[in-house]
């Protein structure tokens, strides 16, 4: 397991909340930031804040180096083939919407099918609903098996020559299920479809190699991987991106502008209209350096151990329901019988323990699980078994408290 | 490790309304229905009102939610049944002020009129839960508006 020196690099974790030491178990919503990322943002604003790609002056050059340097870091981190395939965007949601708009709406028509799973986050459902409405294409949902996974047999059955897009999360933000992206990509390609992957819950926690997975589009957000909010990445295969039109038009993304027509810059800049997210990219670059220093394999191993430990401990609580498969990423979604998850989360918060409660932006999945809401504890590299112990003790106390007041 | 202010939120009377909700169910005959969600957390209320000659004759609700949202719905229906619409709206305004932590002069009201809703005062100390408490009241305000149309 990772040791205490990792945790010590996150200043926010060293504080009391409601007179208890903070136990932060909501990293699937957003992760905390290490000092090095905070410093990188400060240094940019204090020493070389400037617009990129245009200024002749020194600060402009430094800012451009910082921004484009971050792109190089992302390229290596996910093993993209070229920086042309790494587009900075506001986050996973914007990235998926861009693919839906620029690829989905343009290439699909009536009779075509889009295949999704029932465990998707809203941001990987609604963009496709909109594509279906505009183009006349049909949505098809892969069913969930009893344990919260999908079956490749179902994928083989549902994905046909009619399928043009398969959209799927790599890791479910509710169940923690790790989907077999490589195998699904192969089936999609055999049927002439492209695969779009929501990587918001995977890239922060495991090493992801987009070429090895052979995915066509892959989206993720910086703020869930120790970076700042407001920036994320759309990875796309170059030959696909080349044949897609930009979604946003304006400064930064043009080659020549005439009165009645214009041409675009080459990849990746044609998709980055307007002054880009410079500080965000620099912060993301610093986050990648930090994660690489710790090591993605070590992080994955650490979270695996925490998830296993949490499952073992939590299963022993009477009247708890835990959702999702045994083999999972570092999060546990659960409900205490007879206590609404909001009440659980408020009670835990009064003990300084931060968990998420609600539908986790996955209403169709909640319906599938036959609940209206759940509570979720999610782990990251700075969490320890002690945090899990605090959570379990907090849950026992919560049960007692609500048992008493009832 | 101990719960500090939790009792200011979860008063006995709130738990009683949560466990034994008053006026839960469906109204027969002519009535107005309002369905409201709290989209950030999934709470849902389905409120039915029977309004005649400017008086709330009956009210019932169904829905799903946490102890705060359901107990508030239960208390709200109890308070407004038999009241003039304008009085119900006045109390709703007072409740909203109470949730924002503003000083509320309960002397303006007959305490019996306010029923159990004063027990929800503690919610104002838990900002994340204020929307749970106000959901049913918002549904009531929308229902009254519907009646005016």
XYZ file of C-alpha atoms in Angstrom:
555
model
C 0.000 0.000 0.000
C 1.038 3.605 -0.534
C 2.285 5.299 2.588
C 1.511 8.431 4.511
C 3.928 10.610 2.473
C 1.466 10.586 -0.428
C -1.381 11.806 1.762
C 0.795 14.544 3.252
C 1.063 16.191 -0.158
C -2.644 17.076 -0.039
C -2.954 20.102 2.266
C -6.759 20.055 2.253
C -6.859 16.685 3.997
C -5.176 18.116 7.071
C -8.207 19.768 8.645
C -11.118 19.199 10.972
C -14.688 19.139 9.728
C -17.459 19.261 12.303
C -14.838 18.766 15.013
C -13.548 15.524 13.515
C -10.544 14.883 11.272
C -11.675 15.042 7.676
C -12.134 11.662 6.000
C -12.627 12.419 2.314
C -14.391 9.578 0.509
C -15.856 11.402 -2.468
C -13.039 11.291 -5.004
C -15.281 9.808 -7.698
C -17.074 13.175 -7.643
C -13.844 15.161 -7.556
C -10.374 14.407 -6.284
C -8.283 16.595 -4.023
C -5.204 18.385 -5.357
C -1.591 17.869 -4.270
C 0.609 20.855 -3.415
C 2.543 20.473 -6.687
C -0.612 21.070 -8.755
C -1.614 24.063 -6.640
C 1.940 25.423 -7.021
C 1.893 24.950 -10.792
C -1.339 26.955 -11.064
C 0.056 29.667 -8.781
C 3.300 29.864 -10.669
C 1.486 30.238 -13.984
C -0.647 33.101 -12.699
C 2.183 34.735 -10.758
C 5.020 34.365 -13.297
C 3.899 33.739 -16.882
C 0.154 34.249 -17.369
C -0.238 35.152 -21.026
C -2.209 34.123 -24.077
C -0.861 31.280 -26.171
C 0.059 30.662 -29.804
C 0.196 34.326 -30.816
C 2.261 36.626 -28.637
C 5.777 37.310 -29.779
C 6.749 38.211 -26.238
C 8.519 36.010 -23.739
C 5.586 35.350 -21.416
C 3.508 34.257 -24.403
C 6.214 31.789 -25.367
C 6.411 30.388 -21.846
C 2.622 30.027 -21.640
C 2.547 28.271 -25.019
C 5.306 25.923 -23.884
C 3.366 25.168 -20.714
C 0.121 24.555 -22.583
C 1.580 22.454 -25.384
C 3.917 20.723 -22.953
C 0.848 19.537 -21.060
C -0.500 18.079 -24.298
C 2.694 16.075 -24.721
C 2.294 14.783 -21.176
C -1.287 13.675 -21.853
C -0.192 11.996 -25.076
C 2.377 9.892 -23.214
C 0.103 9.251 -20.259
C -2.589 7.568 -22.357
C -0.159 6.477 -25.110
C -1.842 8.343 -27.959
C -0.086 8.086 -31.293
C 0.269 11.823 -31.805
C -0.511 15.144 -30.127
C -3.004 15.665 -32.973
C -5.190 13.151 -31.145
C -5.219 15.035 -27.825
C -7.820 17.811 -27.662
C -8.272 19.939 -24.570
C -11.909 20.492 -23.613
C -13.866 21.549 -20.577
C -14.282 17.986 -19.348
C -15.688 14.555 -20.098
C -19.188 15.915 -20.719
C -18.017 18.408 -23.348
C -15.805 15.782 -24.955
C -18.643 13.263 -25.356
C -20.996 15.986 -26.573
C -18.418 17.023 -29.159
C -18.249 13.474 -30.533
C -22.053 13.224 -30.487
C -22.365 16.513 -32.335
C -19.514 16.340 -34.775
C -19.496 12.591 -35.458
C -22.910 11.284 -34.363
C -25.161 13.877 -35.951
C -23.121 13.970 -39.155
C -22.615 10.276 -39.794
C -25.808 8.636 -38.507
C -29.200 8.360 -40.141
C -32.482 6.491 -39.766
C -32.049 2.769 -39.255
C -28.637 3.168 -37.609
C -28.203 2.044 -34.027
C -26.279 3.316 -31.008
C -25.475 0.743 -28.328
C -25.118 1.839 -24.675
C -25.132 0.088 -21.305
C -27.650 0.570 -18.532
C -24.931 1.711 -16.134
C -23.985 4.899 -17.992
C -23.605 8.304 -16.397
C -26.127 10.831 -17.762
C -23.324 12.470 -19.751
C -22.956 9.290 -21.795
C -26.720 8.845 -22.327
C -28.278 12.205 -23.116
C -25.895 13.252 -25.926
C -26.852 9.998 -27.718
C -30.555 10.523 -27.065
C -30.189 13.880 -28.794
C -28.323 12.300 -31.721
C -31.115 9.722 -32.038
C -33.795 12.427 -32.024
C -32.087 14.455 -34.748
C -30.959 11.607 -37.006
C -33.692 9.020 -36.493
C -31.157 6.494 -35.195
C -32.227 4.078 -32.430
C -30.725 3.558 -28.957
C -30.135 -0.008 -27.752
C -29.175 -0.834 -24.182
C -26.983 -3.717 -23.080
C -28.629 -5.344 -20.067
C -26.961 -5.589 -16.676
C -26.252 -9.002 -15.276
C -27.140 -9.886 -11.705
C -23.692 -8.856 -10.428
C -23.642 -5.473 -12.205
C -21.449 -6.437 -15.153
C -22.222 -6.741 -18.854
C -21.789 -9.965 -20.785
C -19.770 -10.152 -23.984
C -22.380 -12.561 -25.369
C -24.939 -9.777 -25.054
C -22.510 -7.389 -26.759
C -22.080 -9.848 -29.659
C -25.833 -10.161 -29.971
C -26.724 -6.467 -29.729
C -23.900 -5.029 -31.833
C -24.697 -5.694 -35.495
C -24.001 -4.166 -38.891
C -26.697 -1.608 -38.024
C -24.622 -0.376 -35.076
C -22.653 2.761 -35.842
C -21.617 3.780 -32.317
C -20.980 1.841 -29.114
C -20.761 4.203 -26.110
C -19.658 2.883 -22.747
C -18.023 3.910 -19.519
C -14.706 2.211 -18.774
C -15.514 2.143 -15.045
C -19.031 2.653 -13.633
C -19.223 5.589 -11.221
C -21.894 3.743 -9.227
C -21.107 0.032 -9.392
C -17.351 0.257 -9.820
C -17.690 -2.282 -12.635
C -14.662 -2.347 -14.942
C -15.978 -2.922 -18.448
C -14.029 -5.085 -20.948
C -13.337 -2.180 -23.304
C -10.734 -3.946 -25.440
C -13.047 -6.871 -26.197
C -16.036 -4.591 -26.843
C -13.927 -2.401 -29.157
C -13.009 -5.487 -31.171
C -16.671 -6.500 -31.560
C -17.630 -2.913 -32.476
C -14.925 -2.775 -35.146
C -15.868 -6.169 -36.603
C -19.301 -4.690 -37.198
C -18.048 -1.414 -38.626
C -18.941 0.676 -35.577
C -16.810 3.083 -33.557
C -16.479 2.930 -29.772
C -16.717 6.029 -27.576
C -15.466 5.528 -24.029
C -16.248 7.624 -20.955
C -12.971 7.369 -19.079
C -13.805 9.763 -16.247
C -13.555 7.013 -13.606
C -10.720 5.006 -15.159
C -7.899 7.349 -16.209
C -7.381 8.658 -12.637
C -7.100 5.160 -11.191
C -5.420 2.771 -13.633
C -3.007 2.964 -16.510
C -4.903 3.421 -19.760
C -3.352 2.778 -23.163
C -5.695 3.966 -25.897
C -3.773 2.143 -28.635
C -3.733 -1.125 -26.726
C -7.488 -0.799 -26.058
C -7.961 0.215 -29.717
C -10.663 2.749 -28.814
C -11.839 5.364 -31.311
C -12.763 8.100 -28.837
C -11.881 8.343 -25.158
C -12.893 11.171 -22.799
C -11.759 12.124 -19.293
C -11.611 15.023 -16.810
C -8.612 16.506 -15.018
C -10.392 17.279 -11.752
C -10.914 13.606 -10.921
C -7.174 12.897 -11.342
C -5.640 15.471 -8.981
C -5.896 18.259 -11.564
C -8.000 21.429 -11.651
C -11.672 21.701 -12.620
C -12.632 23.091 -16.012
C -10.384 20.982 -18.194
C -10.516 17.529 -19.692
C -9.381 15.651 -22.744
C -10.954 14.194 -25.834
C -8.768 11.559 -27.404
C -9.769 10.556 -30.930
C -8.092 8.535 -33.648
C -6.510 10.936 -36.093
C -8.259 9.664 -39.234
C -11.649 10.114 -37.547
C -10.890 13.585 -36.194
C -9.559 14.684 -39.587
C -12.986 14.030 -41.082
C -14.961 15.815 -38.389
C -16.036 19.453 -38.363
C -15.322 21.687 -35.364
C -18.252 22.427 -33.041
C -17.071 25.833 -31.855
C -15.937 28.510 -34.252
C -13.964 31.654 -33.533
C -10.471 32.688 -32.556
C -7.603 30.219 -32.124
C -9.070 27.530 -34.390
C -8.829 29.219 -37.803
C -6.360 29.157 -40.633
C -7.705 31.847 -42.997
C -10.841 33.916 -42.516
C -12.517 35.541 -45.508
C -15.775 37.441 -45.627
C -17.889 34.462 -46.628
C -15.824 31.416 -45.816
C -12.979 30.300 -43.588
C -10.618 27.386 -43.157
C -9.527 25.619 -39.990
C -6.216 25.019 -38.332
C -4.909 21.492 -38.346
C -5.505 19.025 -35.531
C -5.811 19.319 -32.595
C -6.341 23.090 -32.650
C -9.342 23.110 -34.990
C -11.387 21.797 -32.039
C -10.068 24.386 -29.576
C -11.916 27.583 -30.476
C -11.346 30.644 -28.267
C -8.588 31.317 -25.760
C -7.853 27.842 -24.464
C -7.861 26.555 -20.894
C -4.232 27.463 -20.338
C -3.961 27.308 -16.554
C -6.110 24.173 -16.557
C -3.836 22.388 -19.004
C -0.752 23.358 -17.008
C -2.452 22.071 -13.858
C -3.362 18.827 -15.623
C 0.256 18.476 -16.722
C 1.399 18.856 -13.113
C -1.199 16.285 -12.026
C 0.125 13.789 -14.576
C 3.683 14.359 -13.310
C 2.461 13.730 -9.782
C 0.577 10.533 -10.719
C 3.565 9.260 -12.710
C 5.856 9.883 -9.748
C 3.631 7.774 -7.522
C 3.089 5.262 -10.332
C -0.244 4.268 -11.830
C 0.294 0.605 -11.037
C 0.977 1.391 -7.395
C -2.163 3.558 -7.304
C -4.289 0.825 -8.825
C -2.937 -1.746 -6.400
C -3.498 0.580 -3.434
C -7.123 1.203 -4.392
C -7.752 -2.478 -5.047
C -6.610 -3.277 -1.541
C -8.772 -0.507 -0.087
C -11.830 -1.636 -2.047
C -11.378 -5.244 -0.928
C -10.861 -4.193 2.661
C -13.891 -1.888 2.557
C -16.090 -4.631 1.097
C -14.973 -7.101 3.768
C -15.615 -4.638 6.570
C -18.846 -3.196 5.267
C -20.416 -6.568 4.515
C -20.318 -7.265 8.226
C -22.714 -4.423 9.007
C -26.220 -5.748 9.591
C -28.815 -4.488 7.161
C -26.441 -3.018 4.602
C -26.993 -3.477 0.863
C -23.895 -3.205 -1.325
C -24.274 -2.731 -5.071
C -21.931 -3.898 -7.806
C -19.582 -6.774 -8.532
C -16.921 -8.236 -6.260
C -14.146 -7.281 -8.668
C -14.370 -3.547 -8.893
C -12.603 -0.218 -8.959
C -12.044 1.730 -5.722
C -15.561 2.637 -4.733
C -18.429 1.111 -2.771
C -22.052 2.104 -3.297
C -24.430 1.036 -0.560
C -27.593 1.669 1.398
C -28.342 1.118 5.059
C -31.775 -0.438 5.351
C -34.400 1.940 6.695
C -32.070 4.938 6.566
C -32.332 7.172 3.516
C -28.896 7.790 1.938
C -29.222 11.577 2.476
C -29.699 10.953 6.143
C -26.725 8.577 6.135
C -24.575 11.192 4.394
C -25.629 13.948 6.807
C -24.890 11.721 9.799
C -21.463 10.761 8.402
C -20.728 14.411 7.616
C -21.322 15.311 11.222
C -18.460 12.867 11.942
C -16.234 14.577 9.359
C -16.727 11.796 6.785
C -17.563 13.013 3.259
C -19.529 10.575 1.094
C -21.852 11.148 -1.820
C -25.589 10.479 -1.653
C -28.127 10.683 -4.437
C -28.626 9.223 -7.887
C -25.006 9.828 -8.982
C -26.155 11.172 -12.357
C -27.308 7.671 -13.274
C -31.101 7.699 -12.979
C -31.661 4.800 -15.422
C -29.262 2.681 -13.361
C -31.052 3.627 -10.126
C -34.283 2.415 -11.722
C -32.555 -0.812 -12.715
C -31.346 -1.298 -9.132
C -34.859 -0.413 -7.907
C -33.707 2.365 -5.614
C -34.222 6.117 -5.782
C -30.856 6.971 -4.313
C -27.750 5.384 -2.827
C -24.728 6.407 -0.788
C -21.223 6.025 -2.196
C -17.761 5.974 -0.664
C -14.998 6.359 -3.238
C -11.271 6.031 -2.647
C -8.110 7.485 -4.076
C -4.396 7.290 -3.541
C -4.512 9.432 -0.379
C -7.028 7.222 1.447
C -5.984 4.585 3.964
C -7.451 1.591 5.750
C -7.888 3.909 8.697
C -10.326 5.962 6.592
C -12.274 2.786 5.870
C -12.323 1.961 9.593
C -13.694 5.441 10.326
C -16.378 4.944 7.693
C -17.411 1.575 9.082
C -17.547 2.911 12.623
C -19.533 5.909 11.358
C -22.002 3.619 9.618
C -22.508 1.544 12.756
C -23.139 4.730 14.720
C -25.535 5.982 12.047
C -27.499 2.760 12.219
C -27.684 3.001 15.996
C -28.722 6.633 15.868
C -31.530 6.139 13.420
C -32.503 2.871 15.067
C -32.899 4.849 18.299
C -34.799 7.785 16.905
C -37.190 5.539 15.047
C -16.232 9.855 17.406
C -19.623 11.226 18.302
C -22.513 12.977 16.610
C -22.429 16.641 17.508
C -25.384 18.622 16.292
C -27.356 15.814 14.781
C -30.195 16.129 17.262
C -30.892 19.692 16.156
C -31.729 18.251 12.752
C -33.395 14.971 13.583
C -35.943 15.882 16.220
C -38.223 13.189 17.550
C -41.247 14.796 15.959
C -39.585 14.745 12.531
C -38.865 11.057 12.837
C -42.454 10.494 13.873
C -43.749 12.177 10.714
C -41.234 10.231 8.625
C -42.263 6.917 10.104
C -45.986 7.672 10.267
C -46.647 10.184 7.533
C -49.948 12.042 7.764
C -52.078 12.475 4.653
C -50.046 10.076 2.575
C -52.047 8.622 -0.289
C -54.249 9.661 -3.172
C -57.209 12.065 -3.240
C -60.482 10.963 -4.817
C -62.568 13.225 -7.029
C -61.648 16.607 -8.506
C -58.267 17.882 -7.439
C -55.022 19.503 -8.594
C -51.887 17.421 -8.873
C -48.307 18.696 -8.797
C -45.298 16.482 -9.235
C -41.964 17.977 -8.241
C -38.462 16.520 -8.259
C -35.327 17.562 -6.574
C -33.146 16.731 -9.583
C -29.891 16.862 -7.679
C -30.819 14.090 -5.274
C -33.776 12.200 -6.707
C -36.406 13.161 -4.127
C -39.870 13.242 -5.638
C -43.230 14.451 -4.330
C -46.644 14.040 -5.871
C -48.954 16.496 -4.116
C -52.715 16.615 -4.564
C -54.834 19.558 -3.439
C -58.571 20.079 -3.307
C -59.283 23.806 -3.281
C -62.804 25.237 -3.042
C -63.783 28.898 -2.632
C -60.249 29.845 -1.751
C -59.922 27.210 0.978
C -57.681 24.126 0.953
C -60.258 21.447 1.691
C -57.958 18.481 1.483
C -54.370 17.539 0.636
C -52.527 14.281 0.179
C -49.075 13.338 -1.039
C -47.045 10.443 -2.334
C -43.359 10.219 -3.173
C -39.907 9.141 -2.219
C -37.283 10.953 -0.268
C -35.271 11.330 2.877
C -36.637 11.839 6.369
C -36.485 15.610 6.031
C -38.367 15.879 2.735
C -41.078 13.378 3.648
C -41.649 14.674 7.172
C -41.854 18.215 5.819
C -44.496 17.069 3.317
C -46.450 15.369 6.054
C -46.329 18.446 8.312
C -47.172 20.768 5.449
C -50.359 18.924 4.510
C -51.403 18.889 8.147
C -50.928 22.629 8.432
C -52.663 23.726 5.243
C -55.797 21.570 5.350
C -58.723 23.824 6.243
C -56.728 27.020 5.743
C -57.483 29.828 3.325
C -55.107 29.709 0.355
C -53.696 33.126 1.251
C -52.928 31.957 4.782
C -51.282 28.792 3.483
C -49.064 30.916 1.249
C -48.206 33.192 4.160
C -47.069 30.222 6.221
C -45.118 28.928 3.235
C -43.285 32.258 3.067
C -42.584 32.079 6.777
C -41.277 28.541 6.388
C -38.996 29.642 3.577
C -37.630 32.468 5.770
C -37.138 30.004 8.601
C -35.098 27.737 6.298
C -32.906 30.671 5.304
C -32.161 31.136 8.969
C -33.976 34.458 9.143
C -35.563 35.605 12.334
C -39.205 34.550 12.217
C -41.745 36.152 14.494
C -44.035 33.288 15.406
C -46.139 35.727 17.423
C -47.750 36.624 14.124
C -49.227 33.150 14.101
C -51.371 31.116 16.310
C -48.887 28.418 17.386
C -51.452 25.722 16.903
C -51.730 26.869 13.317
C -48.079 26.156 12.673
C -48.419 22.579 13.837
C -45.162 20.671 13.916
C -43.246 22.643 11.320
C -41.217 24.512 13.918
C -39.401 21.239 14.533
C -37.769 21.717 11.140
C -36.046 24.914 12.242
C -32.779 23.015 12.730
C -32.588 22.272 9.006
C -31.393 25.836 8.417
C -28.101 24.838 10.061
C -27.590 22.120 7.410
C -27.471 24.026 4.086
C -27.260 20.855 2.002
C -30.646 19.752 3.328
C -32.719 22.934 2.948
C -33.942 21.872 -0.493
C -35.226 18.621 1.017
C -37.377 20.565 3.463
C -38.777 23.071 0.978
C -39.752 20.624 -1.794
C -43.301 19.962 -0.569
C -43.905 23.664 0.050
C -42.802 24.542 -3.461
C -45.205 21.907 -4.765
C -48.003 23.492 -2.735
C -47.229 26.965 -4.102
C -47.290 25.612 -7.651
C -50.571 23.826 -6.985
C -52.205 27.004 -5.764
C -50.963 28.833 -8.840
C -52.447 26.097 -11.023
C -55.774 26.600 -9.275
C -55.718 30.302 -10.145
C -55.324 29.581 -13.839
